[in-house]
Amino acid sequence: MPYDPSAFPPFAVTVDLVVLTVRRHALCALAVRRGESPFQGRWALPGGFVRDDEDLAQAAARELAEETGLRAHDPATPAQDHGAHLEQLATYGDPKRDPRMRVVSVAHLALAPDLPAPRAGGDASNARWAPVEELLQQGGYGRDGEPTAPLAFDHALILSDGVERARSKIEYSSLATAFCPPEFTVGELRRVYEAVWGVALDPRNFHRKVTGTPGFLVPTGGTTTRQGGRPAQLFRAGGATLLNPPMLRPEV
Amino acid sequence: MPYDPSAFPPFAVTVDLVVLTVRRHALCALAVRRGESPFQGRWALPGGFVRDDEDLAQAAARELAEETGLRAHDPATPAQDHGAHLEQLATYGDPKRDPRMRVVSVAHLALAPDLPAPRAGGDASNARWAPVEELLQQGGYGRDGEPTAPLAFDHALILSDGVERARSKIEYSSLATAFCPPEFTVGELRRVYEAVWGVALDPRNFHRKVTGTPGFLVPTGGTTTRQGGRPAQLFRAGGATLLNPPMLRPEV
DNA sequence: AGTGTTTATCGTCAGGAAGACGACTATGAT
DNA sequence: ATCATAGTCGTCTTCCTGACGATAAACACT
């Protein structure tokens, strides 16, 4: 069946990735330095064109693997393998968001445990983990003293939406475990919540909450002292994906 | 700056709408009958191509106005005007979702009060409000006895996602008021929750909950007996958009 | 007028969950 | 040995919810 291609305007479709992790008690996002115009030399979210035979999720998983080496696991399967969590975030299609042409970007959100070093096509100097506050504040100065330019395109908006999604989603799901290695302690999980929310949580109430929620955590039998202090029990993520009742984010 | 159009595959981008309302104690969605191939004669979600100079939200608002006459109000503004709630839902881009060509559809979710009659380009016979269970069950029989064919394309999936979004979102937001006329009673609001969730709620506990949540409801001073029984106080939606603590959906 | 039905609204009570916080335990560092 | 650090177990109070009794104000009958 022939179809008149002039009946609709042609678009380019890309996927952009908000890849979040927790490093040194801070919520960090993966940023890559742009090598081409526009916004040459500026930081941006990783992403690329969707190929002709790809689903959107496939394209996002491919980009994630190219940038970080992480495999994405299906959101439907429990977090057994060591892949990152990947889900669609939102789609951005302002006619002027890319000065070259009409581009619609389907942003995805990925959550990963703390990783060795990022790589952008093998070039580590063009990719980095940066605290999200540093990437989102405009015209300030980063940790290294160099002035922070705003992210390219509308990527500050996309990053902001992704961070907000992650902040709200760890309230009522077990997604915070996606930031942890396969085995982790209650304290490490608590520090994830504290980093993502930017608040301090009571260790005792947190311990009661997470260990008392059926299916959230499964003890592996081992212990560790890698955080110092008394040895802590090791857990892995249980099968439960929804937290009911949810973890409450403190106000103010 | 010239850009090589052959460097990326061209896509068509559409918006599809999940327009929900509550009619006769049932959650209903707007469906339109397809006049062209493919899926000619089958029911589908309303939608259309995004124009060259339009934002995605603008395109969704335009389609909503064309199909229902409803104006969409900005999600940021409080629900003062009589427009419908409109928000982006998700994006669907399977390479085979449209047999003709590569189409990426940015689905939007709209919530509207019970409306007179739908119109699809002025032709009422090609548009209808149908209970969502009727549209989602495949191979059954609708209320009118005619066999229900599955929705065109992947629209059953989109509708299912939209319904799930609405069901979860009225838990923790004041969005249920978008299903109500500008002035409504506590009982009418309760019947919205009951229809969307498909459960029965205790009128006394519901009344205590909604009237006790600051900013949720604002009394207008009037009363009505349009539901029969003792006259009920009339309210309009307050400025609060988030419900904290949330309205709890009964289990099982 | 009285009675029943319907819906709205207020009140009471028990159980569960969360915040605040005391107490104790088990490791490494000095 | 002492201290600092982190983990784990309890207790108490407060708030919220679910279950449900009771009253109020309309309408439809008889």
PDB file of N, CA, C and O in Angstrom, chain A residues 1 3 7-13 36-38 49-56 88-95 100-102 104 106 165 172 244 251, chain B residues 1 3 7-13 36-38 49-56 88-95 100-102 104 106 165 172 244 251:
ATOM      1  N   MET A   1       0.853  -1.207   0.000  1.00  0.00           N
ATOM      2  CA  MET A   1       0.000   0.000   0.000  1.00  0.00           C
ATOM      3  C   MET A   1       0.875   1.239   0.000  1.00  0.00           C
ATOM      4  O   MET A   1       1.560   1.542   0.975  1.00  0.00           O
ATOM      5  N   TYR A   3       1.972   5.120   0.286  1.00  0.00           N
ATOM      6  CA  TYR A   3       1.547   6.151   1.204  1.00  0.00           C
ATOM      7  C   TYR A   3       2.290   7.417   0.839  1.00  0.00           C
ATOM      8  O   TYR A   3       3.491   7.401   0.599  1.00  0.00           O
ATOM      9  N   ALA A   7       2.458  13.845   3.005  1.00  0.00           N
ATOM     10  CA  ALA A   7       1.280  14.124   3.827  1.00  0.00           C
ATOM     11  C   ALA A   7       1.652  14.453   5.263  1.00  0.00           C
ATOM     12  O   ALA A   7       0.821  14.869   6.032  1.00  0.00           O
ATOM     13  N   PHE A   8       2.897  14.238   5.623  1.00  0.00           N
ATOM     14  CA  PHE A   8       3.307  14.515   6.992  1.00  0.00           C
ATOM     15  C   PHE A   8       4.730  15.033   6.975  1.00  0.00           C
ATOM     16  O   PHE A   8       5.522  14.678   6.099  1.00  0.00           O
ATOM     17  N   PRO A   9       5.083  15.847   7.936  1.00  0.00           N
ATOM     18  CA  PRO A   9       6.452  16.354   7.988  1.00  0.00           C
ATOM     19  C   PRO A   9       7.392  15.279   8.517  1.00  0.00           C
ATOM     20  O   PRO A   9       7.031  14.541   9.439  1.00  0.00           O
ATOM     21  N   PRO A  10       8.587  15.168   7.972  1.00  0.00           N
ATOM     22  CA  PRO A  10       9.547  14.168   8.456  1.00  0.00           C
ATOM     23  C   PRO A  10      10.260  14.654   9.717  1.00  0.00           C
ATOM     24  O   PRO A  10      10.581  15.835   9.846  1.00  0.00           O
ATOM     25  N   PHE A  11      10.488  13.735  10.622  1.00  0.00           N
ATOM     26  CA  PHE A  11      11.169  14.026  11.873  1.00  0.00           C
ATOM     27  C   PHE A  11      12.398  13.140  11.997  1.00  0.00           C
ATOM     28  O   PHE A  11      12.420  12.040  11.470  1.00  0.00           O
ATOM     29  N   ALA A  12      13.368  13.633  12.733  1.00  0.00           N
ATOM     30  CA  ALA A  12      14.419  12.750  13.235  1.00  0.00           C
ATOM     31  C   ALA A  12      14.043  12.365  14.662  1.00  0.00           C
ATOM     32  O   ALA A  12      13.543  13.193  15.427  1.00  0.00           O
ATOM     33  N   VAL A  13      14.255  11.104  15.001  1.00  0.00           N
ATOM     34  CA  VAL A  13      13.922  10.619  16.339  1.00  0.00           C
ATOM     35  C   VAL A  13      15.202  10.124  17.008  1.00  0.00           C
ATOM     36  O   VAL A  13      15.935   9.306  16.444  1.00  0.00           O
ATOM     37  N   GLU A  36      30.802  18.086  18.301  1.00  0.00           N
ATOM     38  CA  GLU A  36      30.384  18.758  17.074  1.00  0.00           C
ATOM     39  C   GLU A  36      29.463  19.926  17.394  1.00  0.00           C
ATOM     40  O   GLU A  36      28.911  20.025  18.484  1.00  0.00           O
ATOM     41  N   SER A  37      29.303  20.762  16.396  1.00  0.00           N
ATOM     42  CA  SER A  37      28.330  21.829  16.482  1.00  0.00           C
ATOM     43  C   SER A  37      26.944  21.226  16.319  1.00  0.00           C
ATOM     44  O   SER A  37      26.791  20.224  15.616  1.00  0.00           O
ATOM     45  N   PRO A  38      25.889  21.741  16.891  1.00  0.00           N
ATOM     46  CA  PRO A  38      25.901  22.897  17.797  1.00  0.00           C
ATOM     47  C   PRO A  38      26.279  22.485  19.214  1.00  0.00           C
ATOM     48  O   PRO A  38      26.344  21.321  19.515  1.00  0.00           O
ATOM     49  N   PHE A  49      20.641   8.698  17.386  1.00  0.00           N
ATOM     50  CA  PHE A  49      19.484   8.441  16.538  1.00  0.00           C
ATOM     51  C   PHE A  49      18.949   7.027  16.739  1.00  0.00           C
ATOM     52  O   PHE A  49      19.711   6.082  16.995  1.00  0.00           O
ATOM     53  N   VAL A  50      17.657   6.905  16.623  1.00  0.00           N
ATOM     54  CA  VAL A  50      17.017   5.592  16.611  1.00  0.00           C
ATOM     55  C   VAL A  50      17.183   5.015  15.208  1.00  0.00           C
ATOM     56  O   VAL A  50      16.937   5.708  14.212  1.00  0.00           O
ATOM     57  N   ARG A  51      17.622   3.761  15.151  1.00  0.00           N
ATOM     58  CA  ARG A  51      17.845   3.164  13.842  1.00  0.00           C
ATOM     59  C   ARG A  51      16.544   2.660  13.251  1.00  0.00           C
ATOM     60  O   ARG A  51      15.519   2.584  13.925  1.00  0.00           O
ATOM     61  N   ASP A  52      16.644   2.306  11.996  1.00  0.00           N
ATOM     62  CA  ASP A  52      15.446   2.032  11.226  1.00  0.00           C
ATOM     63  C   ASP A  52      14.692   0.806  11.729  1.00  0.00           C
ATOM     64  O   ASP A  52      13.473   0.730  11.621  1.00  0.00           O
ATOM     65  N   ASP A  53      15.405  -0.164  12.256  1.00  0.00           N
ATOM     66  CA  ASP A  53      14.762  -1.419  12.636  1.00  0.00           C
ATOM     67  C   ASP A  53      14.678  -1.600  14.140  1.00  0.00           C
ATOM     68  O   ASP A  53      14.399  -2.695  14.610  1.00  0.00           O
ATOM     69  N   GLU A  54      14.887  -0.530  14.883  1.00  0.00           N
ATOM     70  CA  GLU A  54      14.971  -0.616  16.334  1.00  0.00           C
ATOM     71  C   GLU A  54      13.698  -0.136  17.009  1.00  0.00           C
ATOM     72  O   GLU A  54      13.112   0.871  16.598  1.00  0.00           O
ATOM     73  N   ASP A  55      13.332  -0.773  18.073  1.00  0.00           N
ATOM     74  CA  ASP A  55      12.354  -0.240  19.002  1.00  0.00           C
ATOM     75  C   ASP A  55      13.029   0.869  19.819  1.00  0.00           C
ATOM     76  O   ASP A  55      14.259   0.966  19.859  1.00  0.00           O
ATOM     77  N   LEU A  56      12.206   1.695  20.471  1.00  0.00           N
ATOM     78  CA  LEU A  56      12.782   2.775  21.272  1.00  0.00           C
ATOM     79  C   LEU A  56      13.589   2.216  22.439  1.00  0.00           C
ATOM     80  O   LEU A  56      14.690   2.700  22.729  1.00  0.00           O
ATOM     81  N   GLN A  88      11.494   4.195  30.049  1.00  0.00           N
ATOM     82  CA  GLN A  88      11.240   5.405  29.284  1.00  0.00           C
ATOM     83  C   GLN A  88      10.862   6.536  30.237  1.00  0.00           C
ATOM     84  O   GLN A  88      10.147   6.316  31.220  1.00  0.00           O
ATOM     85  N   LEU A  89      11.354   7.719  29.928  1.00  0.00           N
ATOM     86  CA  LEU A  89      11.108   8.865  30.813  1.00  0.00           C
ATOM     87  C   LEU A  89      10.026   9.773  30.233  1.00  0.00           C
ATOM     88  O   LEU A  89       8.924   9.860  30.771  1.00  0.00           O
ATOM     89  N   ALA A  90      10.331  10.455  29.146  1.00  0.00           N
ATOM     90  CA  ALA A  90       9.363  11.351  28.519  1.00  0.00           C
ATOM     91  C   ALA A  90       9.926  11.722  27.157  1.00  0.00           C
ATOM     92  O   ALA A  90      11.079  11.400  26.836  1.00  0.00           O
ATOM     93  N   THR A  91       9.120  12.401  26.374  1.00  0.00           N
ATOM     94  CA  THR A  91       9.518  12.747  25.020  1.00  0.00           C
ATOM     95  C   THR A  91       9.481  14.257  24.851  1.00  0.00           C
ATOM     96  O   THR A  91       8.557  14.923  25.318  1.00  0.00           O
ATOM     97  N   TYR A  92      10.501  14.779  24.197  1.00  0.00           N
ATOM     98  CA  TYR A  92      10.691  16.215  24.074  1.00  0.00           C
ATOM     99  C   TYR A  92      10.706  16.569  22.590  1.00  0.00           C
ATOM    100  O   TYR A  92      11.511  16.022  21.836  1.00  0.00           O
ATOM    101  N   GLY A  93       9.824  17.480  22.200  1.00  0.00           N
ATOM    102  CA  GLY A  93       9.682  17.723  20.776  1.00  0.00           C
ATOM    103  C   GLY A  93       9.457  19.170  20.397  1.00  0.00           C
ATOM    104  O   GLY A  93       8.813  19.442  19.386  1.00  0.00           O
ATOM    105  N   ASP A  94       9.976  20.070  21.199  1.00  0.00           N
ATOM    106  CA  ASP A  94       9.829  21.475  20.823  1.00  0.00           C
ATOM    107  C   ASP A  94      10.443  21.701  19.447  1.00  0.00           C
ATOM    108  O   ASP A  94      11.543  21.211  19.173  1.00  0.00           O
ATOM    109  N   PRO A  95       9.740  22.438  18.580  1.00  0.00           N
ATOM    110  CA  PRO A  95      10.262  22.620  17.213  1.00  0.00           C
ATOM    111  C   PRO A  95      11.645  23.262  17.180  1.00  0.00           C
ATOM    112  O   PRO A  95      12.403  23.069  16.227  1.00  0.00           O
ATOM    113  N   ARG A 100      19.247  22.619  14.089  1.00  0.00           N
ATOM    114  CA  ARG A 100      19.504  22.107  12.741  1.00  0.00           C
ATOM    115  C   ARG A 100      18.240  21.642  12.049  1.00  0.00           C
ATOM    116  O   ARG A 100      18.043  21.850  10.852  1.00  0.00           O
ATOM    117  N   MET A 101      17.379  20.969  12.800  1.00  0.00           N
ATOM    118  CA  MET A 101      16.269  20.277  12.156  1.00  0.00           C
ATOM    119  C   MET A 101      15.250  19.896  13.216  1.00  0.00           C
ATOM    120  O   MET A 101      15.460  20.112  14.403  1.00  0.00           O
ATOM    121  N   ARG A 102      14.171  19.312  12.758  1.00  0.00           N
ATOM    122  CA  ARG A 102      13.126  18.901  13.693  1.00  0.00           C
ATOM    123  C   ARG A 102      13.496  17.553  14.302  1.00  0.00           C
ATOM    124  O   ARG A 102      13.475  16.534  13.609  1.00  0.00           O
ATOM    125  N   VAL A 104      12.760  14.927  17.530  1.00  0.00           N
ATOM    126  CA  VAL A 104      11.989  14.502  18.697  1.00  0.00           C
ATOM    127  C   VAL A 104      12.847  13.512  19.469  1.00  0.00           C
ATOM    128  O   VAL A 104      13.333  12.534  18.902  1.00  0.00           O
ATOM    129  N   VAL A 106      13.210  10.881  22.588  1.00  0.00           N
ATOM    130  CA  VAL A 106      12.547  10.049  23.584  1.00  0.00           C
ATOM    131  C   VAL A 106      13.566   9.777  24.687  1.00  0.00           C
ATOM    132  O   VAL A 106      14.474   8.961  24.514  1.00  0.00           O
ATOM    133  N   ARG A 165      11.850  12.034  38.575  1.00  0.00           N
ATOM    134  CA  ARG A 165      11.258  10.702  38.443  1.00  0.00           C
ATOM    135  C   ARG A 165      11.925   9.726  39.406  1.00  0.00           C
ATOM    136  O   ARG A 165      11.262   8.960  40.099  1.00  0.00           O
ATOM    137  N   TYR A 172       7.987   4.510  46.307  1.00  0.00           N
ATOM    138  CA  TYR A 172       6.968   3.468  46.314  1.00  0.00           C
ATOM    139  C   TYR A 172       7.409   2.224  45.545  1.00  0.00           C
ATOM    140  O   TYR A 172       6.593   1.359  45.243  1.00  0.00           O
ATOM    141  N   ASN A 244       4.652  -1.217  49.625  1.00  0.00           N
ATOM    142  CA  ASN A 244       3.372  -0.817  50.166  1.00  0.00           C
ATOM    143  C   ASN A 244       3.316  -1.215  51.628  1.00  0.00           C
ATOM    144  O   ASN A 244       3.323  -2.389  51.938  1.00  0.00           O
ATOM    145  N   GLU A 251       9.569  15.734  54.854  1.00  0.00           N
ATOM    146  CA  GLU A 251       9.241  17.053  54.316  1.00  0.00           C
ATOM    147  C   GLU A 251      10.331  18.043  54.711  1.00  0.00           C
ATOM    148  O   GLU A 251      11.135  17.804  55.572  1.00  0.00           O
TER     149      GLU A 251
ATOM    150  N   MET B   1      23.585  26.069   8.635  1.00  0.00           N
ATOM    151  CA  MET B   1      24.391  24.859   8.751  1.00  0.00           C
ATOM    152  C   MET B   1      23.682  23.711   8.073  1.00  0.00           C
ATOM    153  O   MET B   1      22.644  23.263   8.544  1.00  0.00           O
ATOM    154  N   TYR B   3      22.840  19.962   6.953  1.00  0.00           N
ATOM    155  CA  TYR B   3      22.872  18.721   7.693  1.00  0.00           C
ATOM    156  C   TYR B   3      22.430  17.614   6.764  1.00  0.00           C
ATOM    157  O   TYR B   3      21.460  17.737   6.041  1.00  0.00           O
ATOM    158  N   ALA B   7      21.748  10.873   7.048  1.00  0.00           N
ATOM    159  CA  ALA B   7      22.469  10.358   8.206  1.00  0.00           C
ATOM    160  C   ALA B   7      21.518   9.718   9.224  1.00  0.00           C
ATOM    161  O   ALA B   7      21.968   9.066  10.149  1.00  0.00           O
ATOM    162  N   PHE B   8      20.249   9.906   9.069  1.00  0.00           N
ATOM    163  CA  PHE B   8      19.301   9.337  10.031  1.00  0.00           C
ATOM    164  C   PHE B   8      18.046   8.923   9.272  1.00  0.00           C
ATOM    165  O   PHE B   8      17.696   9.521   8.259  1.00  0.00           O
ATOM    166  N   PRO B   9      17.347   7.930   9.758  1.00  0.00           N
ATOM    167  CA  PRO B   9      16.110   7.510   9.090  1.00  0.00           C
ATOM    168  C   PRO B   9      14.975   8.472   9.408  1.00  0.00           C
ATOM    169  O   PRO B   9      14.879   8.972  10.534  1.00  0.00           O
ATOM    170  N   PRO B  10      14.140   8.785   8.439  1.00  0.00           N
ATOM    171  CA  PRO B  10      13.009   9.697   8.685  1.00  0.00           C
ATOM    172  C   PRO B  10      11.852   8.961   9.364  1.00  0.00           C
ATOM    173  O   PRO B  10      11.573   7.806   9.068  1.00  0.00           O
ATOM    174  N   PHE B  11      11.219   9.652  10.284  1.00  0.00           N
ATOM    175  CA  PHE B  11      10.075   9.103  11.010  1.00  0.00           C
ATOM    176  C   PHE B  11       8.867  10.001  10.791  1.00  0.00           C
ATOM    177  O   PHE B  11       9.010  11.204  10.566  1.00  0.00           O
ATOM    178  N   ALA B  12       7.693   9.399  10.908  1.00  0.00           N
ATOM    179  CA  ALA B  12       6.485  10.192  11.107  1.00  0.00           C
ATOM    180  C   ALA B  12       6.193  10.222  12.598  1.00  0.00           C
ATOM    181  O   ALA B  12       6.371   9.209  13.287  1.00  0.00           O
ATOM    182  N   VAL B  13       5.782  11.373  13.094  1.00  0.00           N
ATOM    183  CA  VAL B  13       5.483  11.510  14.519  1.00  0.00           C
ATOM    184  C   VAL B  13       4.021  11.907  14.676  1.00  0.00           C
ATOM    185  O   VAL B  13       3.565  12.875  14.063  1.00  0.00           O
ATOM    186  N   GLU B  36     -10.147   4.763   7.153  1.00  0.00           N
ATOM    187  CA  GLU B  36      -9.212   4.360   6.109  1.00  0.00           C
ATOM    188  C   GLU B  36      -8.459   3.103   6.509  1.00  0.00           C
ATOM    189  O   GLU B  36      -8.422   2.710   7.665  1.00  0.00           O
ATOM    190  N   SER B  37      -7.846   2.528   5.526  1.00  0.00           N
ATOM    191  CA  SER B  37      -6.950   1.420   5.773  1.00  0.00           C
ATOM    192  C   SER B  37      -5.648   1.953   6.350  1.00  0.00           C
ATOM    193  O   SER B  37      -5.266   3.080   6.038  1.00  0.00           O
ATOM    194  N   PRO B  38      -4.917   1.261   7.180  1.00  0.00           N
ATOM    195  CA  PRO B  38      -5.280  -0.063   7.694  1.00  0.00           C
ATOM    196  C   PRO B  38      -6.255   0.021   8.864  1.00  0.00           C
ATOM    197  O   PRO B  38      -6.503   1.119   9.366  1.00  0.00           O
ATOM    198  N   PHE B  49      -1.118  13.498  13.001  1.00  0.00           N
ATOM    199  CA  PHE B  49       0.274  13.890  12.815  1.00  0.00           C
ATOM    200  C   PHE B  49       0.594  15.181  13.559  1.00  0.00           C
ATOM    201  O   PHE B  49      -0.258  16.081  13.675  1.00  0.00           O
ATOM    202  N   VAL B  50       1.801  15.245  14.034  1.00  0.00           N
ATOM    203  CA  VAL B  50       2.300  16.492  14.610  1.00  0.00           C
ATOM    204  C   VAL B  50       2.725  17.391  13.463  1.00  0.00           C
ATOM    205  O   VAL B  50       3.423  16.948  12.540  1.00  0.00           O
ATOM    206  N   ARG B  51       2.299  18.635  13.517  1.00  0.00           N
ATOM    207  CA  ARG B  51       2.627  19.545  12.421  1.00  0.00           C
ATOM    208  C   ARG B  51       4.033  20.099  12.582  1.00  0.00           C
ATOM    209  O   ARG B  51       4.652  19.988  13.643  1.00  0.00           O
ATOM    210  N   ASP B  52       4.463  20.742  11.528  1.00  0.00           N
ATOM    211  CA  ASP B  52       5.861  21.133  11.431  1.00  0.00           C
ATOM    212  C   ASP B  52       6.258  22.166  12.481  1.00  0.00           C
ATOM    213  O   ASP B  52       7.396  22.181  12.937  1.00  0.00           O
ATOM    214  N   ASP B  53       5.334  23.009  12.869  1.00  0.00           N
ATOM    215  CA  ASP B  53       5.679  24.111  13.769  1.00  0.00           C
ATOM    216  C   ASP B  53       5.104  23.915  15.167  1.00  0.00           C
ATOM    217  O   ASP B  53       5.104  24.846  15.969  1.00  0.00           O
ATOM    218  N   GLU B  54       4.649  22.719  15.459  1.00  0.00           N
ATOM    219  CA  GLU B  54       3.952  22.481  16.716  1.00  0.00           C
ATOM    220  C   GLU B  54       4.835  21.777  17.738  1.00  0.00           C
ATOM    221  O   GLU B  54       5.588  20.860  17.404  1.00  0.00           O
ATOM    222  N   ASP B  55       4.650  22.141  18.969  1.00  0.00           N
ATOM    223  CA  ASP B  55       5.164  21.341  20.060  1.00  0.00           C
ATOM    224  C   ASP B  55       4.265  20.110  20.229  1.00  0.00           C
ATOM    225  O   ASP B  55       3.145  20.066  19.726  1.00  0.00           O
ATOM    226  N   LEU B  56       4.773  19.108  20.950  1.00  0.00           N
ATOM    227  CA  LEU B  56       3.977  17.899  21.158  1.00  0.00           C
ATOM    228  C   LEU B  56       2.710  18.209  21.967  1.00  0.00           C
ATOM    229  O   LEU B  56       1.628  17.717  21.649  1.00  0.00           O
ATOM    230  N   GLN B  88       1.401  14.345  29.033  1.00  0.00           N
ATOM    231  CA  GLN B  88       2.031  13.336  28.192  1.00  0.00           C
ATOM    232  C   GLN B  88       2.020  11.989  28.909  1.00  0.00           C
ATOM    233  O   GLN B  88       2.226  11.922  30.127  1.00  0.00           O
ATOM    234  N   LEU B  89       1.776  10.941  28.150  1.00  0.00           N
ATOM    235  CA  LEU B  89       1.667   9.613  28.754  1.00  0.00           C
ATOM    236  C   LEU B  89       2.933   8.798  28.500  1.00  0.00           C
ATOM    237  O   LEU B  89       3.690   8.495  29.424  1.00  0.00           O
ATOM    238  N   ALA B  90       3.170   8.418  27.256  1.00  0.00           N
ATOM    239  CA  ALA B  90       4.350   7.639  26.901  1.00  0.00           C
ATOM    240  C   ALA B  90       4.458   7.654  25.387  1.00  0.00           C
ATOM    241  O   ALA B  90       3.551   8.110  24.688  1.00  0.00           O
ATOM    242  N   THR B  91       5.556   7.137  24.892  1.00  0.00           N
ATOM    243  CA  THR B  91       5.807   7.147  23.459  1.00  0.00           C
ATOM    244  C   THR B  91       5.995   5.720  22.969  1.00  0.00           C
ATOM    245  O   THR B  91       6.672   4.923  23.620  1.00  0.00           O
ATOM    246  N   TYR B  92       5.392   5.420  21.846  1.00  0.00           N
ATOM    247  CA  TYR B  92       5.352   4.070  21.308  1.00  0.00           C
ATOM    248  C   TYR B  92       5.998   4.082  19.927  1.00  0.00           C
ATOM    249  O   TYR B  92       5.583   4.839  19.051  1.00  0.00           O
ATOM    250  N   GLY B  93       7.006   3.261  19.757  1.00  0.00           N
ATOM    251  CA  GLY B  93       7.770   3.346  18.522  1.00  0.00           C
ATOM    252  C   GLY B  93       8.210   2.015  17.961  1.00  0.00           C
ATOM    253  O   GLY B  93       9.239   1.958  17.278  1.00  0.00           O
ATOM    254  N   ASP B  94       7.465   0.956  18.218  1.00  0.00           N
ATOM    255  CA  ASP B  94       7.833  -0.322  17.613  1.00  0.00           C
ATOM    256  C   ASP B  94       7.883  -0.174  16.090  1.00  0.00           C
ATOM    257  O   ASP B  94       6.995   0.429  15.491  1.00  0.00           O
ATOM    258  N   PRO B  95       8.925  -0.731  15.466  1.00  0.00           N
ATOM    259  CA  PRO B  95       9.054  -0.547  14.016  1.00  0.00           C
ATOM    260  C   PRO B  95       7.865  -1.102  13.232  1.00  0.00           C
ATOM    261  O   PRO B  95       7.590  -0.636  12.129  1.00  0.00           O
ATOM    262  N   ARG B 100       2.330   0.677   7.420  1.00  0.00           N
ATOM    263  CA  ARG B 100       2.657   1.492   6.261  1.00  0.00           C
ATOM    264  C   ARG B 100       4.068   2.043   6.312  1.00  0.00           C
ATOM    265  O   ARG B 100       4.777   2.088   5.318  1.00  0.00           O
ATOM    266  N   MET B 101       4.476   2.476   7.500  1.00  0.00           N
ATOM    267  CA  MET B 101       5.721   3.223   7.582  1.00  0.00           C
ATOM    268  C   MET B 101       6.159   3.308   9.039  1.00  0.00           C
ATOM    269  O   MET B 101       5.462   2.861   9.934  1.00  0.00           O
ATOM    270  N   ARG B 102       7.289   3.913   9.250  1.00  0.00           N
ATOM    271  CA  ARG B 102       7.811   4.038  10.604  1.00  0.00           C
ATOM    272  C   ARG B 102       7.139   5.227  11.292  1.00  0.00           C
ATOM    273  O   ARG B 102       7.392   6.386  10.927  1.00  0.00           O
ATOM    274  N   VAL B 104       6.256   6.985  15.030  1.00  0.00           N
ATOM    275  CA  VAL B 104       6.421   7.083  16.480  1.00  0.00           C
ATOM    276  C   VAL B 104       5.266   7.909  17.013  1.00  0.00           C
ATOM    277  O   VAL B 104       5.011   9.015  16.547  1.00  0.00           O
ATOM    278  N   VAL B 106       3.439   9.744  20.196  1.00  0.00           N
ATOM    279  CA  VAL B 106       3.560  10.281  21.548  1.00  0.00           C
ATOM    280  C   VAL B 106       2.162  10.337  22.139  1.00  0.00           C
ATOM    281  O   VAL B 106       1.367  11.218  21.801  1.00  0.00           O
ATOM    282  N   ARG B 165      -2.223   4.748  34.416  1.00  0.00           N
ATOM    283  CA  ARG B 165      -1.710   6.033  34.887  1.00  0.00           C
ATOM    284  C   ARG B 165      -2.783   6.789  35.666  1.00  0.00           C
ATOM    285  O   ARG B 165      -2.527   7.332  36.739  1.00  0.00           O
ATOM    286  N   TYR B 172      -2.491   9.923  44.618  1.00  0.00           N
ATOM    287  CA  TYR B 172      -1.639  10.876  45.318  1.00  0.00           C
ATOM    288  C   TYR B 172      -1.751  12.292  44.762  1.00  0.00           C
ATOM    289  O   TYR B 172      -0.924  13.142  45.081  1.00  0.00           O
ATOM    290  N   ASN B 244      -1.227  14.506  50.353  1.00  0.00           N
ATOM    291  CA  ASN B 244      -0.287  13.899  51.274  1.00  0.00           C
ATOM    292  C   ASN B 244      -0.862  13.920  52.669  1.00  0.00           C
ATOM    293  O   ASN B 244      -1.054  14.986  53.229  1.00  0.00           O
ATOM    294  N   GLU B 251      -7.080  -2.864  48.701  1.00  0.00           N
ATOM    295  CA  GLU B 251      -6.492  -4.035  48.045  1.00  0.00           C
ATOM    296  C   GLU B 251      -7.590  -5.022  47.700  1.00  0.00           C
ATOM    297  O   GLU B 251      -8.682  -4.963  48.166  1.00  0.00           O
TER     298      GLU B 251
END
